[in-house]
Coordinates of C-alpha atoms and ligand atoms in Angstrom, one line a residue:
X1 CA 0.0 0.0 0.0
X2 CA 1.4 3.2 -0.9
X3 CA 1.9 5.3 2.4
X4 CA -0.4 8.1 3.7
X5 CA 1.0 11.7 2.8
X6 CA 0.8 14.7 5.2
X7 CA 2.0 18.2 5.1
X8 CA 3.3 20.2 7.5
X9 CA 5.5 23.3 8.5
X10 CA 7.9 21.1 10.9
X11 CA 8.9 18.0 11.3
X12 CA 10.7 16.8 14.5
X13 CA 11.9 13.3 14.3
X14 CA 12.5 12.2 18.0
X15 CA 9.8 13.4 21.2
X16 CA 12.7 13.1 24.2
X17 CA 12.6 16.8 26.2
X18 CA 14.2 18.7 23.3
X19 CA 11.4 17.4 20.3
X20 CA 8.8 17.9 23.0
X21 CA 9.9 21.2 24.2
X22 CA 10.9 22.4 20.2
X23 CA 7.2 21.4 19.5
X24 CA 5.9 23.3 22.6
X25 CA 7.6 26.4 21.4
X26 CA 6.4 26.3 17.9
X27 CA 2.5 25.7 18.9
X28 CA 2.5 28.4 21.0
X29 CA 3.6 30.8 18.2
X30 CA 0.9 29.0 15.7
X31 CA 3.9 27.3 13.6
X32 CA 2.5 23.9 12.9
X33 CA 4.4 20.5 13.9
X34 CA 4.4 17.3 14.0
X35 CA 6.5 14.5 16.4
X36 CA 7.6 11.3 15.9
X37 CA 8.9 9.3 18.6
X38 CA 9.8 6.0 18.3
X39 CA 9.4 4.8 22.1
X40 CA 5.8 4.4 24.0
X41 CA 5.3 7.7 26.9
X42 CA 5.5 4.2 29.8
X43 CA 9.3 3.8 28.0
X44 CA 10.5 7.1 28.2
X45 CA 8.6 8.3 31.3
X46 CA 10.6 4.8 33.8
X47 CA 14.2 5.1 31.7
X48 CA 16.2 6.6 34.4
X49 CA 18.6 10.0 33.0
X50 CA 20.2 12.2 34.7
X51 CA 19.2 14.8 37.0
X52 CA 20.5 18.3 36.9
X53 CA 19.1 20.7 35.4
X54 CA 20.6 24.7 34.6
X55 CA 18.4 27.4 35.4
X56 CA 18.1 28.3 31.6
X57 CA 16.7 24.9 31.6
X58 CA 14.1 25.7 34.5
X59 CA 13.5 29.4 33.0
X60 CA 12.4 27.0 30.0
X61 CA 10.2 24.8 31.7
X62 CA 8.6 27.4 33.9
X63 CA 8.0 30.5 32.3
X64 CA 7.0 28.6 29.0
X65 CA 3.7 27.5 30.5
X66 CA 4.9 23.8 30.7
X67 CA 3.8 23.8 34.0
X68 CA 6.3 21.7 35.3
X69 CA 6.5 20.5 38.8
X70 CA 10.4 21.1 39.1
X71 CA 10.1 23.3 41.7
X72 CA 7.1 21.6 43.4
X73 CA 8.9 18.2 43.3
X74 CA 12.6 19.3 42.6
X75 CA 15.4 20.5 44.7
X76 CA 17.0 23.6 44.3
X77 CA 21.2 23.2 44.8
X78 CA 23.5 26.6 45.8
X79 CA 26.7 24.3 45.2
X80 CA 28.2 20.5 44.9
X81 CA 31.2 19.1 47.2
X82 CA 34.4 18.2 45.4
X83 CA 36.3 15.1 47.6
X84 CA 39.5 13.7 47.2
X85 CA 41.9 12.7 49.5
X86 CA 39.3 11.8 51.4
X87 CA 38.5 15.4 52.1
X88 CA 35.2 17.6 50.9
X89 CA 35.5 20.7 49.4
X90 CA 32.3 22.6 48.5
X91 CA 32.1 24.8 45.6
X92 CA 29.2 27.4 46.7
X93 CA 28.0 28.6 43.0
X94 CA 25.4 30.9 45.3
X95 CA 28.3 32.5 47.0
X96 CA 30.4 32.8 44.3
X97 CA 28.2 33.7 41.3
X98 CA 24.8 33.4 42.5
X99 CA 23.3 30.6 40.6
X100 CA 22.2 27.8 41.8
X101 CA 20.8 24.3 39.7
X102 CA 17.8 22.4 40.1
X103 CA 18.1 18.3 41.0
X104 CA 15.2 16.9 38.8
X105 CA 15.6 14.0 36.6
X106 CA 15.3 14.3 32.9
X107 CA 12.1 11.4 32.6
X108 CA 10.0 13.9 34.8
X109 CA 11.2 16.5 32.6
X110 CA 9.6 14.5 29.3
X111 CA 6.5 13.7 31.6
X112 CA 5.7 17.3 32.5
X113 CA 6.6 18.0 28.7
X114 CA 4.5 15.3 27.2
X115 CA 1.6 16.2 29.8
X116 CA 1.8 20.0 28.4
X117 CA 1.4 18.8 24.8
X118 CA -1.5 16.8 25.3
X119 CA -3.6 19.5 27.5
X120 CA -2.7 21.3 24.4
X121 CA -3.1 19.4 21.6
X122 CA -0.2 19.1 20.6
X123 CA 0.6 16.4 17.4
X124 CA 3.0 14.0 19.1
X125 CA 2.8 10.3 17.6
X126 CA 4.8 7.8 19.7
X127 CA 5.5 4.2 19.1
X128 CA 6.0 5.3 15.7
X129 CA 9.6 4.6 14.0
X130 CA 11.0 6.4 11.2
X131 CA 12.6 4.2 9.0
X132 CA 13.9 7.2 6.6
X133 CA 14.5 11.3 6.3
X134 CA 15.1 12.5 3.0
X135 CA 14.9 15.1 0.3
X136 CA 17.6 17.1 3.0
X137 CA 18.5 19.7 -0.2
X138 CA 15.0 20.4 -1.1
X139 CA 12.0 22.6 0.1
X140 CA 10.3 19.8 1.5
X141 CA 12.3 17.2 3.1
X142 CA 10.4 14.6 4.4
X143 CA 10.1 12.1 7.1
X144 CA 8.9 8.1 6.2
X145 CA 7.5 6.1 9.7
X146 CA 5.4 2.7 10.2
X147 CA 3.2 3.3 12.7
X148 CA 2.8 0.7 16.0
X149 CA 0.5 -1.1 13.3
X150 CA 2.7 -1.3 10.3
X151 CA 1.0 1.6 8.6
X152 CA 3.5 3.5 6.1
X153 CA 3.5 7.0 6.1
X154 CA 4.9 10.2 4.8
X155 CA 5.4 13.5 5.9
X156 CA 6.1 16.5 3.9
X157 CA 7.5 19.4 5.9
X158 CA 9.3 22.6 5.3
X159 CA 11.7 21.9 8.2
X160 CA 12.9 18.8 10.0
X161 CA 14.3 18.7 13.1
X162 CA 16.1 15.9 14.1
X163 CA 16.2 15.6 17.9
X164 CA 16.5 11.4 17.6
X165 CA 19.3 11.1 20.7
X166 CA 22.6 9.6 20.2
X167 CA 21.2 6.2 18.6
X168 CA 18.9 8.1 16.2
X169 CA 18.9 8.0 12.2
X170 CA 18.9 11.6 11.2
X171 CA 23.1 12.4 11.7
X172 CA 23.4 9.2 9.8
X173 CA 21.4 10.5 7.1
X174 CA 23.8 13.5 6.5
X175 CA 25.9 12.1 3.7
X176 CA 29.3 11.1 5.2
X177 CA 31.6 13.8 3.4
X178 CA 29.1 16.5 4.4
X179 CA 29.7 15.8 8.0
X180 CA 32.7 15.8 10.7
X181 CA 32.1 13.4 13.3
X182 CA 34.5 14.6 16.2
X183 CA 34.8 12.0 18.8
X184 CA 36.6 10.4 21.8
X185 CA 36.0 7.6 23.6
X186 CA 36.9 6.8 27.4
X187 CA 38.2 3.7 28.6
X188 CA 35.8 3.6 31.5
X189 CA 31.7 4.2 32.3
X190 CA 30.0 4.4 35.4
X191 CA 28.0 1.8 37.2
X192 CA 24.5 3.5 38.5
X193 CA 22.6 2.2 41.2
X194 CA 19.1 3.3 42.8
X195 CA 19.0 2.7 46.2
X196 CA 15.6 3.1 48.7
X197 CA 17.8 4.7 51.7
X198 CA 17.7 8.6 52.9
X199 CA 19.9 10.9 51.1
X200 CA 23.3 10.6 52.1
X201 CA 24.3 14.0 52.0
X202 CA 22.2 17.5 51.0
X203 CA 23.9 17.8 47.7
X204 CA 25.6 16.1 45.5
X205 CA 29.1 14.8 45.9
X206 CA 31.8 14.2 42.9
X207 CA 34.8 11.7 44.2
X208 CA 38.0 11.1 43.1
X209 CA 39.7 8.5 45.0
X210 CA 42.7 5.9 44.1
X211 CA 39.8 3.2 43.5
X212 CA 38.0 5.3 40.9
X213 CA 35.3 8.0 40.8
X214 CA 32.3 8.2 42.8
X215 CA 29.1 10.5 42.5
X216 CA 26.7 10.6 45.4
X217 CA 23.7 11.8 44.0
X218 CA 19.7 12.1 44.9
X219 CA 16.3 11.8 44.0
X220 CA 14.1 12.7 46.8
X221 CA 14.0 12.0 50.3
X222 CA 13.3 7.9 49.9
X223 CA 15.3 7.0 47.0
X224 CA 18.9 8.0 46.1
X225 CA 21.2 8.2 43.1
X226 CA 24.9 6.9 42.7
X227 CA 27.5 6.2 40.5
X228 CA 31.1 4.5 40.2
X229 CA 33.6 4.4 38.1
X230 CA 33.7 0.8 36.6
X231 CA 35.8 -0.9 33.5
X232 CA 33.1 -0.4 30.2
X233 CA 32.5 -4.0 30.0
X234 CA 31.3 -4.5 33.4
X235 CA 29.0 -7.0 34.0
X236 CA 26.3 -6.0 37.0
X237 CA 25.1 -9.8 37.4
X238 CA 28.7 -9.9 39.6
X239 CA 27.7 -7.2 41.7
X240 CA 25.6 -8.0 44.8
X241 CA 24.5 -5.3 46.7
X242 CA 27.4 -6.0 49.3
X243 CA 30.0 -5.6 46.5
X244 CA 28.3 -2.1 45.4
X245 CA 28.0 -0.6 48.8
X246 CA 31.6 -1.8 49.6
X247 CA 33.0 -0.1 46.5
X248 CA 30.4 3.0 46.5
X249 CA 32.1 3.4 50.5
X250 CA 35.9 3.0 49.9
X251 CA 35.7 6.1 47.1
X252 CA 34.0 8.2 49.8
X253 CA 36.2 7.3 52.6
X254 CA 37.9 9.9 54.8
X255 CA 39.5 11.1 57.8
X256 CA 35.9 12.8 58.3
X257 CA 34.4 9.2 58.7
X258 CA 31.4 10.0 56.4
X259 CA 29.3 7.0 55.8
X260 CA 27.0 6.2 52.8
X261 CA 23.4 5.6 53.9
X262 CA 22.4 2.3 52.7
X263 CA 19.3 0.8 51.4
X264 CA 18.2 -2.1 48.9
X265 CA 18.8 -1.2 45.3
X266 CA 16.3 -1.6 42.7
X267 CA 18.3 -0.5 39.6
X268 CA 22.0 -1.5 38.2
X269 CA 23.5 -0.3 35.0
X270 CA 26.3 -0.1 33.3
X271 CA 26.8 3.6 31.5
X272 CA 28.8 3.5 28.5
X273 CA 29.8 6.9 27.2
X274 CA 31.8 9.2 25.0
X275 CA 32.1 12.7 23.6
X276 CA 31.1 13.1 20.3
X277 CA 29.9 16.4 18.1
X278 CA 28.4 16.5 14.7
X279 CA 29.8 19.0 12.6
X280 CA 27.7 21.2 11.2
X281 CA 24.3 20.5 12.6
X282 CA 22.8 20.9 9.6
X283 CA 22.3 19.6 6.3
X284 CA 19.6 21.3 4.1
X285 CA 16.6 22.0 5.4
X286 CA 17.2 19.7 8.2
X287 CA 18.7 20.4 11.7
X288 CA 20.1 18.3 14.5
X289 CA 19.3 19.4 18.3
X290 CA 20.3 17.7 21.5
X291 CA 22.0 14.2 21.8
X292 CA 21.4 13.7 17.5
X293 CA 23.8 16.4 17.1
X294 CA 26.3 15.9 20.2
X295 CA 27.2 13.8 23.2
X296 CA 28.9 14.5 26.5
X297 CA 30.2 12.4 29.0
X298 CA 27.7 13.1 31.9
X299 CA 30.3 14.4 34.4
X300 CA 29.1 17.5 33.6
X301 CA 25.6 17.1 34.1
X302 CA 25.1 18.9 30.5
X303 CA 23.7 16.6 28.1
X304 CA 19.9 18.0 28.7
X305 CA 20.9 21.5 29.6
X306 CA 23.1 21.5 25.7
X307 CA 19.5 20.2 24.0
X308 CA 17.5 22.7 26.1
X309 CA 20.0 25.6 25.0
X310 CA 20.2 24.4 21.2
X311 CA 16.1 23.8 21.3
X312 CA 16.0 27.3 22.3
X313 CA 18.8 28.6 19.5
X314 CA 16.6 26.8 17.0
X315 CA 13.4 28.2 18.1
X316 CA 14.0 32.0 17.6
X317 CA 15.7 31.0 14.1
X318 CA 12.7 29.0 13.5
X319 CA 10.1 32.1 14.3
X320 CA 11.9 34.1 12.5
X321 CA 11.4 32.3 9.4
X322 CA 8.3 31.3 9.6
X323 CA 6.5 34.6 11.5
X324 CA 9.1 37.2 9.4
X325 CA 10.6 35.6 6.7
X326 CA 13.7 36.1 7.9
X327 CA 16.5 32.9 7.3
X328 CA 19.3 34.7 9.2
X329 CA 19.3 32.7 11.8
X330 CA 18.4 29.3 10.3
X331 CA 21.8 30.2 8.1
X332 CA 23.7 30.7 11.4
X333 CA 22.3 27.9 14.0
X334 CA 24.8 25.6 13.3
X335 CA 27.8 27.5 14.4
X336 CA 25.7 29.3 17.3
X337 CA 24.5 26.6 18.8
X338 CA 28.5 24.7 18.5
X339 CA 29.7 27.8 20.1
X340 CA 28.1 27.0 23.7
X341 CA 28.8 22.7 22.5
X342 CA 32.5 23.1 22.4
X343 CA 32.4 25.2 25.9
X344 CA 30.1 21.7 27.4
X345 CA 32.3 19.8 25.4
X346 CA 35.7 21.1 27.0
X347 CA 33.5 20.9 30.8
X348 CA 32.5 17.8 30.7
X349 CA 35.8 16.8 29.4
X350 CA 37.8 18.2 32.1
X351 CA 35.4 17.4 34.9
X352 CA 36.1 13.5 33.7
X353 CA 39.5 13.3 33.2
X354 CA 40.1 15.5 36.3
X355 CA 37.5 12.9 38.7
X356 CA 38.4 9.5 37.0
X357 CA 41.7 7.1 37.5
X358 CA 43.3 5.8 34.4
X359 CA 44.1 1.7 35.1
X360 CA 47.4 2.5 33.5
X361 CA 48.4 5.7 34.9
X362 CA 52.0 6.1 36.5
X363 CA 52.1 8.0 40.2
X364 CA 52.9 11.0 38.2
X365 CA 49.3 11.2 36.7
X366 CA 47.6 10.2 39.8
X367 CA 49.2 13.1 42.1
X368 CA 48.8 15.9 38.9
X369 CA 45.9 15.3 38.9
X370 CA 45.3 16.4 42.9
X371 CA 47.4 18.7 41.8
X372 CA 44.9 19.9 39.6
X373 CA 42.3 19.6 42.0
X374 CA 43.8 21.0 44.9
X375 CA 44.4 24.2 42.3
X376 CA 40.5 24.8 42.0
X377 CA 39.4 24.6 45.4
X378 CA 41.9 26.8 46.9
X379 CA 40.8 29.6 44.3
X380 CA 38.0 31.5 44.2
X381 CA 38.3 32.1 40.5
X382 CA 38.8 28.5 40.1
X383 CA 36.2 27.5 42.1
X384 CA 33.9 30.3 40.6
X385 CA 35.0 28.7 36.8
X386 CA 33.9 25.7 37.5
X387 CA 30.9 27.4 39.2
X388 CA 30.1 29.2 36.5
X389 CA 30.4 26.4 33.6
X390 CA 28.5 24.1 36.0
X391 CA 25.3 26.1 36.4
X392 CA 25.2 27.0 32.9
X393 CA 25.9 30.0 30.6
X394 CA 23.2 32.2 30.3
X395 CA 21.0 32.2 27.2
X396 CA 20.4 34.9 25.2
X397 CA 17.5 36.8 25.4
Ligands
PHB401 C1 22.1 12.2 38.4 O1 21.6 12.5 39.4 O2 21.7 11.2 37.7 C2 23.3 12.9 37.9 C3 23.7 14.1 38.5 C4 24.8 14.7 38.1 C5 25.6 14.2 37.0 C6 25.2 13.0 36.4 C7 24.1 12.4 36.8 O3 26.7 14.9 36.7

């Protein structure tokens, strides 16, 4: 059967936070959409992501009308503690800048998005997969999905967005000399647990210790967060909750005698990760946003923030064109928006290599890098960089 054809003025291939919130955007300024997500809303809605969020990212979600229950239900942070040697070092990003970030995880984000598109009426078709984007060079690229049934259908658009994630199709569909794909990987990933025990501390703790990295993060008051540094092949069938606690304790451990708050885990995985930028985010008439476009290692606690901030990039070029007529900033998203990637790009970099122990590293590396750390906390200008970087750059008006 030959597939059912529709029109429309965008089409955003992926409905994780950045689709949602690019579709969000454009209804509320009458520019017609369309989403295609490949995922159910029960998928997306239990995958644990991360949980920091930038306070461009909660201008977004709160002065949008999303009506978001981040600050109903999330936790406001004036800082993060910095431990090695066994010691804790807080870096106050009130105190030294006046910014603060918000601890709420990225699946409530895409509930409290995909809640505001449906009170809304927004046009977002999940369990839908696209199996091809094409016609990139022409005035009406277009987007081919089966639907849950195994209906075929076609959408015509005059923009496509692709906002697919790291795994999705649309980077691949940029023809390989058009594109740079700038990448590194790491020879290690992190090993998350959920745990039902109190939070261990108020805010979140980043640990470099000889065994490996540690972060002690939260979700609310009964169920917390962590992570640890573990070899990318990892295998968490050989890790019984003894093991993990055991491990999670002897990166934290100090002179201060701070002790982990246990409880009984409910979730194990194994985080595989890299950094990797698509260069440029464009090809044609389409665009990439968020995770299709770039990935960070999440150190940094950027990857959502860098979608939220492209989303919003995208969004004024976007109105221009379609409100004005004006193609200016279509013509110049792709080196805007790689202006404030490179910046997350070099964070989340150093973050990682500055927290994490190489296998093979030689005394020398180990003590630079407490070297390196001991330079930032006993500067207020380095504390107040990494501040700075940590809460976000701010977006332009
Ligand atoms: C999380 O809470 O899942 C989290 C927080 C900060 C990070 C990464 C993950 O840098």
């Amino acid at each position: 059967m030959a597939p059912t054809i529709e029109k429309t003025k965008v089409g955003i291939v992926g409905g994780g936070p950045a689709g949602l919130m690019l579709s969000h955007l454009l209804s509320q300024q009458g520019i017609e959409n369309i989403v295609i997500e490949k995922r159910d809303h029960e998928t997306i809605a239990n995958t644990h992501r991360a949980g920091i969020l930038e306070t461009g990212a909660v201008k977004m979600l709160t002065e949008t009308g999303v009506d978001s229950r981040v600050k109903t239900h999330g936790y406001e942070h004036e800082g993060i503690d910095l431990r090695f040697g066994g010691v804790s070092h807080r870096i106050n990003f009130k105190e030294l800048i006046d910014a603060t970030v918000w601890l709420y995880p990225q699946n409530e984000v895409f509930v409290d998005l995909a809640a505001a598109r449906k009170r809304d009426g927004g046009d977002v078709r999940f369990s839908c997969e696209v199996t091809e984007v094409l016609d990139h060079l022409t005035d009406t690229p277009k987007i081919r999905y089966t639907d849950s049934e195994g209906g075929e259908h076609e959408i015509h658009c005059d923009v496509l967005v692709g906002t697919d994630g790291s795994q999705g199709i649309c980077k691949w569909s940029i023809p390989q000399e058009k594109r740079t794909d700038n990448f590194i990987e790491y020879p290690f990933a992190w090993f998350g647990i959920l745990t039902e025990a109190p939070p261990s501390a108020p805010e979140l703790i980043y640990a470099n210790s000889p065994h490996g990295f540690a972060l002690i993060s939260q979700r609310n008051e009964d169920v917390q967060r962590m992570y640890f540094q573990c070899d990318p092949e990892e295998n968490v069938d050989e890790w019984d909750e003894e093991r993990i606690w055991a491990e999670l304790q002897r990166r934290v451990d100090g002179p201060d005698g701070f002790q982990l708050k246990r409880g009984p885990i409910f979730e194990k995985v194994v985080l595989k990760f890299r950094s990797y930028v698509c260069e440029p985010m464009r090809y044609g008439n389409m665009f990439l946003a968020g995770d299709a476009g770039h990935t960070v290692p999440p150190t940094g606690a950027k990857g959502l923030n860098l979608a939220f901030a492209d989303v919003r990039v995208l969004f004024d070029a976007l109105k221009a064109y379609f409100i004005d007529g004006n193609n200016e900033g279509l013509e110049g998203y792709s080196e805007k928006a790689l202006k404030r990637v490179w910046k997350a790009q070099n964070f989340s970099f150093w973050m990682t290599q500055m927290l994490h122990t190489r296998k093979d590293a030689n005394p020398f590396e180990a003590k630079r890098a407490l070297g390196e750390l001991n330079t930032v906390v006993s500067s207020k200008y380095g504390q107040a960089y990494l501040a700075e970087s940590y809460t976000g750059w701010p977006h332009e008006d």
